[in-house]
mmCIF file of C-alpha atoms in Angstrom:
data_model
loop_
_atom_site.group_PDB
_atom_site.id
_atom_site.type_symbol
_atom_site.label_atom_id
_atom_site.label_comp_id
_atom_site.label_asym_id
_atom_site.label_seq_id
_atom_site.Cartn_x
_atom_site.Cartn_y
_atom_site.Cartn_z
ATOM 1 C CA MET E 541 110.453 98.503 -48.369
ATOM 2 C CA ALA E 542 113.852 97.000 -49.268
ATOM 3 C CA LEU E 543 115.574 100.382 -49.184
ATOM 4 C CA ALA E 544 114.639 101.064 -45.588
ATOM 5 C CA CYS E 545 115.565 97.558 -44.463
ATOM 6 C CA SER E 546 118.995 97.660 -46.035
ATOM 7 C CA SER E 547 119.987 101.203 -45.160
ATOM 8 C CA ILE E 548 118.882 101.513 -41.531
ATOM 9 C CA ALA E 549 120.789 98.641 -40.003
ATOM 10 C CA ALA E 550 120.870 97.501 -36.398
ATOM 11 C CA PRO E 551 124.162 98.047 -34.548
ATOM 12 C CA GLY E 552 126.448 95.040 -34.389
ATOM 13 C CA PRO E 553 126.241 92.912 -31.254
ATOM 14 C CA GLU E 554 129.876 93.464 -30.377
ATOM 15 C CA ARG E 555 129.375 97.073 -29.166
ATOM 16 C CA PRO E 556 126.564 98.593 -27.092
ATOM 17 C CA ALA E 557 125.011 101.846 -28.253
ATOM 18 C CA LEU E 558 126.456 104.960 -26.668
ATOM 19 C CA PRO E 559 124.220 107.056 -24.436
ATOM 20 C CA ALA E 560 122.954 110.245 -25.988
ATOM 21 C CA GLU E 561 125.037 113.357 -25.307
ATOM 22 C CA PRO E 562 123.798 114.779 -21.975
ATOM 23 C CA ARG E 563 122.918 118.474 -22.157
ATOM 24 C CA GLN E 564 120.119 120.787 -21.189
ATOM 25 C CA GLY E 565 117.872 120.823 -24.234
ATOM 26 C CA PRO E 566 118.822 121.671 -27.822
ATOM 27 C CA LEU E 567 121.610 124.047 -28.755
ATOM 28 C CA THR E 568 120.460 127.606 -29.373
ATOM 29 C CA GLY E 569 121.774 130.400 -31.543
ATOM 30 C CA LEU E 570 122.698 128.121 -34.434
ATOM 31 C CA LEU E 571 120.715 130.065 -37.025
ATOM 32 C CA ASP E 572 122.083 133.314 -35.623
ATOM 33 C CA ASP E 573 125.594 131.970 -36.150
ATOM 34 C CA LEU E 574 124.662 130.837 -39.648
ATOM 35 C CA GLY E 575 123.379 134.320 -40.390
ATOM 36 C CA ARG E 576 126.833 135.682 -39.597
ATOM 37 C CA ILE E 577 128.347 133.948 -42.639
ATOM 38 C CA VAL E 578 125.543 133.539 -45.201
ATOM 39 C CA GLY E 579 126.151 135.586 -48.327
ATOM 40 C CA ARG E 580 129.723 136.503 -47.400
ATOM 41 C CA GLU E 581 132.752 136.006 -49.619
ATOM 42 C CA THR E 582 134.719 132.904 -48.653
ATOM 43 C CA VAL E 583 137.557 134.866 -47.034
ATOM 44 C CA ASP E 584 135.087 136.788 -44.859
ATOM 45 C CA ARG E 585 133.294 133.542 -43.939
ATOM 46 C CA GLY E 586 136.621 132.090 -42.857
ATOM 47 C CA ASP E 587 137.391 135.037 -40.594
ATOM 48 C CA GLU E 588 133.955 134.789 -38.989
ATOM 49 C CA LEU E 589 134.255 131.023 -38.452
ATOM 50 C CA LEU E 590 137.657 131.523 -36.827
ATOM 51 C CA ARG E 591 135.969 133.929 -34.420
ATOM 52 C CA MET E 592 133.286 131.312 -33.671
ATOM 53 C CA PHE E 593 135.950 128.760 -32.763
ATOM 54 C CA GLU E 594 137.604 131.308 -30.500
ATOM 55 C CA GLU E 595 134.271 132.173 -28.867
ATOM 56 C CA ARG E 596 133.963 128.457 -27.989
ATOM 57 C CA GLY E 597 137.318 128.528 -26.172
ATOM 58 C CA LEU E 598 139.328 126.970 -29.009
ATOM 59 C CA GLU E 599 142.575 128.128 -30.590
ATOM 60 C CA PRO E 600 142.199 127.408 -34.305
ATOM 61 C CA LEU E 601 145.102 127.178 -36.723
ATOM 62 C CA VAL E 602 145.152 128.294 -40.349
ATOM 63 C CA GLN E 603 146.724 126.012 -42.962
ATOM 64 C CA GLU E 604 147.487 127.925 -46.151
ATOM 65 C CA PHE E 605 147.940 126.170 -49.476
ATOM 66 C CA PRO E 606 148.484 127.331 -53.075
ATOM 67 C CA ALA E 607 145.690 127.419 -55.657
ATOM 68 C CA THR E 608 145.326 128.366 -59.299
ATOM 69 C CA ALA E 609 143.110 131.363 -59.988
ATOM 70 C CA THR E 610 140.397 130.908 -62.603
ATOM 71 C CA GLU E 611 137.533 132.967 -64.008
ATOM 72 C CA HIS E 612 135.184 131.766 -61.270
ATOM 73 C CA GLN E 613 137.787 131.220 -58.526
ATOM 74 C CA PRO E 614 139.972 134.326 -58.373
ATOM 75 C CA ARG E 615 142.175 133.402 -55.405
ATOM 76 C CA GLU E 616 145.735 132.091 -55.645
ATOM 77 C CA SER E 617 145.720 130.466 -52.212
ATOM 78 C CA GLY E 618 143.313 128.795 -49.831
ATOM 79 C CA LYS E 619 143.030 128.516 -46.067
ATOM 80 C CA ASN E 620 141.912 125.487 -44.093
ATOM 81 C CA LEU E 621 140.721 126.268 -40.569
ATOM 82 C CA ILE E 622 141.767 123.684 -37.965
ATOM 83 C CA ALA E 623 140.542 123.351 -34.364
ATOM 84 C CA THR E 624 142.245 120.646 -32.297
ATOM 85 C CA VAL E 625 140.584 118.832 -29.387
ATOM 86 C CA GLY E 626 142.426 116.434 -27.090
ATOM 87 C CA GLU E 627 145.664 114.571 -27.631
ATOM 88 C CA GLY E 628 146.665 111.231 -29.036
ATOM 89 C CA PRO E 629 149.041 109.523 -31.454
ATOM 90 C CA ARG E 630 146.399 109.394 -34.217
ATOM 91 C CA ASP E 631 143.705 111.761 -35.435
ATOM 92 C CA ILE E 632 140.007 111.590 -36.129
ATOM 93 C CA VAL E 633 139.289 114.341 -38.647
ATOM 94 C CA VAL E 634 135.820 115.890 -38.772
ATOM 95 C CA GLY E 635 135.479 118.154 -41.763
ATOM 96 C CA ALA E 636 133.175 120.409 -43.755
ATOM 97 C CA HIS E 637 133.945 122.860 -46.525
ATOM 98 C CA TYR E 638 133.169 126.510 -45.895
ATOM 99 C CA ASP E 639 133.832 128.014 -49.326
ATOM 100 C CA VAL E 640 131.021 129.045 -51.639
ATOM 101 C CA VAL E 641 130.264 129.025 -55.360
ATOM 102 C CA ARG E 642 130.527 132.134 -57.499
ATOM 103 C CA LEU E 643 127.791 132.334 -60.143
ATOM 104 C CA GLN E 644 128.246 133.225 -63.809
ATOM 105 C CA ASP E 645 127.406 136.873 -63.124
ATOM 106 C CA GLY E 646 130.106 137.068 -60.457
ATOM 107 C CA THR E 647 127.818 137.059 -57.422
ATOM 108 C CA VAL E 648 128.461 134.734 -54.497
ATOM 109 C CA VAL E 649 125.685 132.341 -53.468
ATOM 110 C CA GLY E 650 124.340 132.494 -49.929
ATOM 111 C CA GLY E 651 125.852 129.118 -49.095
ATOM 112 C CA ALA E 652 123.560 128.286 -46.172
ATOM 113 C CA VAL E 653 122.731 124.717 -47.236
ATOM 114 C CA ASP E 654 126.067 124.159 -49.006
ATOM 115 C CA ASN E 655 127.836 124.368 -46.698
ATOM 116 C CA GLY E 656 127.469 127.076 -44.065
ATOM 117 C CA ALA E 657 125.167 125.133 -41.753
ATOM 118 C CA ALA E 658 127.572 122.216 -41.435
ATOM 119 C CA SER E 659 130.504 124.574 -40.861
ATOM 120 C CA VAL E 660 128.677 126.325 -38.026
ATOM 121 C CA VAL E 661 127.606 123.012 -36.485
ATOM 122 C CA LEU E 662 131.187 121.762 -36.442
ATOM 123 C CA THR E 663 132.290 124.753 -34.339
ATOM 124 C CA ARG E 664 129.792 123.489 -31.725
ATOM 125 C CA VAL E 665 130.904 119.872 -32.190
ATOM 126 C CA ALA E 666 134.465 120.900 -31.349
ATOM 127 C CA GLU E 667 133.250 122.654 -28.214
ATOM 128 C CA THR E 668 131.198 119.633 -27.107
ATOM 129 C CA LEU E 669 134.008 117.140 -27.721
ATOM 130 C CA GLY E 670 136.273 119.263 -25.557
ATOM 131 C CA ARG E 671 134.233 118.096 -22.559
ATOM 132 C CA HIS E 672 135.083 114.423 -23.193
ATOM 133 C CA GLU E 673 138.107 112.285 -22.425
ATOM 134 C CA LEU E 674 139.368 111.094 -25.796
ATOM 135 C CA SER E 675 141.945 108.501 -26.808
ATOM 136 C CA HIS E 676 142.515 110.165 -30.172
ATOM 137 C CA ARG E 677 143.263 113.720 -31.112
ATOM 138 C CA VAL E 678 140.234 115.170 -32.907
ATOM 139 C CA ARG E 679 140.813 117.781 -35.568
ATOM 140 C CA VAL E 680 137.778 119.725 -36.730
ATOM 141 C CA VAL E 681 138.778 121.058 -40.140
ATOM 142 C CA LEU E 682 136.838 123.556 -42.228
ATOM 143 C CA PHE E 683 138.164 123.049 -45.741
ATOM 144 C CA ASP E 684 138.590 125.794 -48.307
ATOM 145 C CA LEU E 685 138.174 125.479 -52.085
ATOM 146 C CA GLU E 686 136.116 122.310 -52.104
ATOM 147 C CA GLU E 687 134.064 123.874 -54.869
ATOM 148 C CA ALA E 688 137.225 124.392 -56.932
ATOM 149 C CA GLY E 689 138.074 120.669 -56.962
ATOM 150 C CA LEU E 690 138.518 119.492 -53.354
ATOM 151 C CA LEU E 691 141.725 121.510 -53.098
ATOM 152 C CA GLY E 692 141.625 122.108 -49.344
ATOM 153 C CA SER E 693 141.125 118.481 -48.385
ATOM 154 C CA GLN E 694 143.783 117.381 -50.873
ATOM 155 C CA ALA E 695 146.236 119.826 -49.306
ATOM 156 C CA TYR E 696 145.363 118.597 -45.825
ATOM 157 C CA VAL E 697 145.897 114.914 -46.673
ATOM 158 C CA GLN E 698 149.164 115.711 -48.421
ATOM 159 C CA ALA E 699 150.437 117.656 -45.407
ATOM 160 C CA GLU E 700 149.339 115.206 -42.702
ATOM 161 C CA GLY E 701 149.834 111.843 -44.401
ATOM 162 C CA ALA E 702 147.778 108.677 -44.104
ATOM 163 C CA ALA E 703 149.659 107.253 -41.106
ATOM 164 C CA ARG E 704 148.529 110.032 -38.762
ATOM 165 C CA VAL E 705 144.803 110.033 -39.638
ATOM 166 C CA ALA E 706 142.780 107.107 -38.272
ATOM 167 C CA ALA E 707 139.435 108.134 -39.808
ATOM 168 C CA MET E 708 137.638 111.042 -41.439
ATOM 169 C CA VAL E 709 134.022 112.210 -41.134
ATOM 170 C CA ASN E 710 132.858 114.691 -43.783
ATOM 171 C CA VAL E 711 129.673 116.774 -43.587
ATOM 172 C CA ASP E 712 128.291 118.448 -46.704
ATOM 173 C CA VAL E 713 124.739 119.849 -47.066
ATOM 174 C CA VAL E 714 122.044 120.452 -44.433
ATOM 175 C CA VAL E 715 118.593 120.835 -46.004
ATOM 176 C CA GLY E 716 116.147 118.767 -43.903
ATOM 177 C CA ASP E 717 115.841 117.463 -40.358
ATOM 178 C CA GLU E 718 114.452 113.920 -40.676
ATOM 179 C CA THR E 719 117.119 111.705 -42.240
ATOM 180 C CA LEU E 720 120.890 111.496 -42.223
ATOM 181 C CA MET E 721 122.208 110.362 -45.606
ATOM 182 C CA TYR E 722 125.641 108.753 -45.751
ATOM 183 C CA GLY E 723 127.960 107.130 -48.241
ATOM 184 C CA PRO E 724 129.303 106.037 -50.538
ATOM 185 C CA THR E 725 128.884 102.596 -48.974
ATOM 186 C CA SER E 726 130.363 100.965 -52.079
ATOM 187 C CA HIS E 727 133.838 102.182 -51.119
ATOM 188 C CA GLU E 728 136.155 99.640 -49.507
ATOM 189 C CA GLY E 729 138.040 99.914 -46.231
ATOM 190 C CA ASN E 730 135.376 101.807 -44.290
ATOM 191 C CA ASP E 731 133.599 99.014 -42.384
ATOM 192 C CA THR E 732 134.591 100.307 -38.936
ATOM 193 C CA VAL E 733 133.340 103.795 -39.789
ATOM 194 C CA TYR E 734 130.014 102.525 -41.176
ATOM 195 C CA ARG E 735 129.502 100.244 -38.176
ATOM 196 C CA SER E 736 130.274 103.103 -35.773
ATOM 197 C CA LEU E 737 127.858 105.331 -37.664
ATOM 198 C CA ARG E 738 125.035 102.809 -37.287
ATOM 199 C CA VAL E 739 125.682 102.723 -33.534
ATOM 200 C CA ALA E 740 125.662 106.535 -33.422
ATOM 201 C CA CYS E 741 122.393 106.658 -35.382
ATOM 202 C CA ALA E 742 120.773 104.342 -32.829
ATOM 203 C CA ALA E 743 122.168 106.333 -29.898
ATOM 204 C CA SER E 744 120.974 109.627 -31.405
ATOM 205 C CA GLU E 745 117.595 108.205 -32.500
ATOM 206 C CA ILE E 746 118.119 109.577 -35.996
ATOM 207 C CA ALA E 747 117.069 107.696 -39.137
ATOM 208 C CA CYS E 748 120.135 107.030 -41.291
ATOM 209 C CA MET E 749 120.182 105.949 -44.936
ATOM 210 C CA GLY E 750 123.213 104.474 -46.698
ATOM 211 C CA PHE E 751 123.956 105.343 -50.348
ATOM 212 C CA PRO E 752 126.163 103.022 -52.450
ATOM 213 C CA ARG E 753 126.623 105.922 -54.892
ATOM 214 C CA TYR E 754 126.945 109.321 -53.273
ATOM 215 C CA PRO E 755 127.994 112.801 -54.471
ATOM 216 C CA PRO E 756 131.745 113.440 -54.115
ATOM 217 C CA SER E 757 133.050 115.845 -51.501
ATOM 218 C CA ASP E 758 136.057 116.240 -49.211
ATOM 219 C CA ASP E 759 135.870 112.575 -48.226
ATOM 220 C CA ARG E 760 137.378 111.539 -51.581
ATOM 221 C CA PRO E 761 141.030 112.603 -51.001
ATOM 222 C CA PHE E 762 140.956 110.637 -47.729
ATOM 223 C CA GLN E 763 139.529 107.603 -49.536
ATOM 224 C CA ALA E 764 142.242 107.874 -52.179
ATOM 225 C CA ALA E 765 144.859 107.855 -49.411
ATOM 226 C CA GLY E 766 143.372 104.706 -47.849
ATOM 227 C CA ILE E 767 141.990 106.533 -44.802
ATOM 228 C CA PRO E 768 138.632 105.182 -43.504
ATOM 229 C CA ASN E 769 135.934 107.788 -44.093
ATOM 230 C CA VAL E 770 132.270 108.614 -44.572
ATOM 231 C CA SER E 771 130.365 111.613 -45.946
ATOM 232 C CA LEU E 772 127.143 112.804 -44.278
ATOM 233 C CA ALA E 773 124.236 115.132 -45.084
ATOM 234 C CA MET E 774 120.879 115.994 -43.485
ATOM 235 C CA ASN E 775 117.745 115.879 -45.642
ATOM 236 C CA GLY E 776 114.005 115.328 -45.379
ATOM 237 C CA ALA E 777 112.710 111.748 -45.271
ATOM 238 C CA THR E 778 110.897 111.777 -48.634
ATOM 239 C CA ALA E 779 113.635 113.807 -50.313
ATOM 240 C CA SER E 780 116.263 111.331 -49.063
ATOM 241 C CA HIS E 781 114.399 108.378 -50.612
ATOM 242 C CA GLN E 782 113.987 110.273 -53.875
ATOM 243 C CA MET E 783 117.670 111.119 -53.920
ATOM 244 C CA TRP E 784 118.609 107.479 -53.219
ATOM 245 C CA LEU E 785 116.502 106.352 -56.148
ATOM 246 C CA ALA E 786 117.855 109.056 -58.460
ATOM 247 C CA LEU E 787 121.479 108.197 -57.677
ATOM 248 C CA ASN E 788 121.289 104.429 -57.232
ATOM 249 C CA ALA E 789 118.247 102.838 -58.913
ATOM 250 C CA GLY E 790 118.961 103.774 -62.518
ATOM 251 C CA PRO E 791 116.135 103.216 -65.034
ATOM 252 C CA GLU E 792 114.230 101.142 -62.472
ATOM 253 C CA SER E 793 113.863 104.069 -60.039
ATOM 254 C CA GLY E 794 110.207 104.723 -60.810
ATOM 255 C CA LEU E 795 110.896 108.471 -60.822
ATOM 256 C CA ARG E 796 109.471 110.560 -63.632
ATOM 257 C CA GLU E 797 111.743 111.255 -66.584
ATOM 258 C CA GLY E 798 114.054 114.191 -65.924
ATOM 259 C CA PHE E 799 113.413 114.161 -62.164
ATOM 260 C CA MET E 800 116.002 116.108 -60.159
ATOM 261 C CA PRO E 801 116.248 115.898 -56.347
ATOM 262 C CA GLU E 802 115.217 119.204 -54.789
ATOM 263 C CA VAL E 803 118.553 119.795 -53.102
ATOM 264 C CA PHE E 804 120.273 119.920 -56.501
ATOM 265 C CA GLY E 805 118.041 122.859 -57.391
ATOM 266 C CA ILE E 806 119.070 124.715 -54.227
ATOM 267 C CA ILE E 807 122.827 124.318 -53.974
ATOM 268 C CA HIS E 808 125.083 126.265 -56.340
ATOM 269 C CA SER E 809 122.246 128.707 -56.985
ATOM 270 C CA SER E 810 120.717 131.923 -55.674
ATOM 271 C CA ARG E 811 118.187 129.730 -53.807
ATOM 272 C CA ASP E 812 120.814 128.576 -51.308
ATOM 273 C CA THR E 813 119.535 130.765 -48.480
ATOM 274 C CA ILE E 814 119.072 130.423 -44.747
ATOM 275 C CA GLU E 815 115.328 129.778 -45.161
ATOM 276 C CA HIS E 816 116.158 126.239 -46.304
ATOM 277 C CA VAL E 817 117.945 125.363 -43.042
ATOM 278 C CA SER E 818 116.288 124.525 -39.714
ATOM 279 C CA GLU E 819 117.807 124.687 -36.257
ATOM 280 C CA THR E 820 116.353 121.222 -35.627
ATOM 281 C CA ALA E 821 118.414 119.807 -38.495
ATOM 282 C CA MET E 822 121.539 121.480 -37.163
ATOM 283 C CA ASN E 823 120.908 120.055 -33.695
ATOM 284 C CA HIS E 824 120.365 116.554 -35.104
ATOM 285 C CA LEU E 825 123.608 116.843 -37.029
ATOM 286 C CA HIS E 826 125.504 118.005 -33.940
ATOM 287 C CA ASP E 827 124.252 115.088 -31.850
ATOM 288 C CA LEU E 828 124.966 112.517 -34.541
ATOM 289 C CA VAL E 829 128.499 113.727 -35.260
ATOM 290 C CA VAL E 830 129.400 113.860 -31.566
ATOM 291 C CA ALA E 831 128.052 110.328 -31.038
ATOM 292 C CA LEU E 832 129.940 109.092 -34.109
ATOM 293 C CA VAL E 833 133.251 110.588 -33.026
ATOM 294 C CA LEU E 834 132.894 109.104 -29.535
ATOM 295 C CA GLU E 835 132.125 105.697 -30.999
ATOM 296 C CA LEU E 836 135.057 105.922 -33.404
ATOM 297 C CA ASP E 837 137.318 106.988 -30.562
ATOM 298 C CA ALA E 838 136.457 103.751 -28.774
ATOM 299 C CA ALA E 839 136.448 101.507 -31.860
ATOM 300 C CA LEU E 840 139.640 102.581 -33.629
ATOM 301 C CA PRO E 841 143.102 101.463 -32.452
ATOM 302 C CA GLU E 842 145.096 104.204 -30.774
ATOM 303 C CA SER E 843 148.233 103.320 -32.713
ATOM 304 C CA ASN E 844 148.763 102.405 -36.343
ATOM 305 C CA PRO E 845 148.196 98.637 -36.634
#
């Protein structure tokens, strides 16, 4: 199938695949951690995620930024949560948004798939990366107010500037454990990130599928600033192919008229519950992101070229 051949590419010959992250079996307690934030208001989720960082031996910072209150977003400020690992003249940013959607009736969605699972996983990624010698400073950032228009990531890029950030990895949506979706591969300037991702996929033994067109998330402000980036999500194998076709194949997709990928019926709805997330998916995401950051740390120049 042409899709599989083009999207799961072999790593380039110039770099060997990294060894898998050595640890004793899969991480445990991930769903328990997710249960601590599912269904909470965004501010409460943020407080709980700060505690998770602290429980992992990290000292997170809070970056406040102004926001405009609306009918469905009542707050006048947002808070990005930042955990810093290592030192270096340039940063690799690993991000996920932790805010949730408020429905028409005023209730807050559970936010397990979008995007609690990724937020919880990144607290573990920060802990794992702390055991490695890094050439770059890694900043694990949980962005606020993504659902209100990418406000948290915009504020972060504006505050830090493009010169400081060498690359950005965004994670948004965890709904299956078989395939890592990434994109948008049609964006320019991201070749090093895509190549490093393919190496990390091989090292982690995870099937990865590239999307020329891909839903926007907190990667977009980094792209607009000229910072190399990629956005990731975990999904089932069949669902990933269906989503690729729906977003990229147009009228030639072969999908039935009106078809909507399942994940779009889960996120931003009352169906976004913890039952749609597996600990296996969260473990796969952890391993892949750690491998990607380590590969980027080796592949990117330590100083601004």
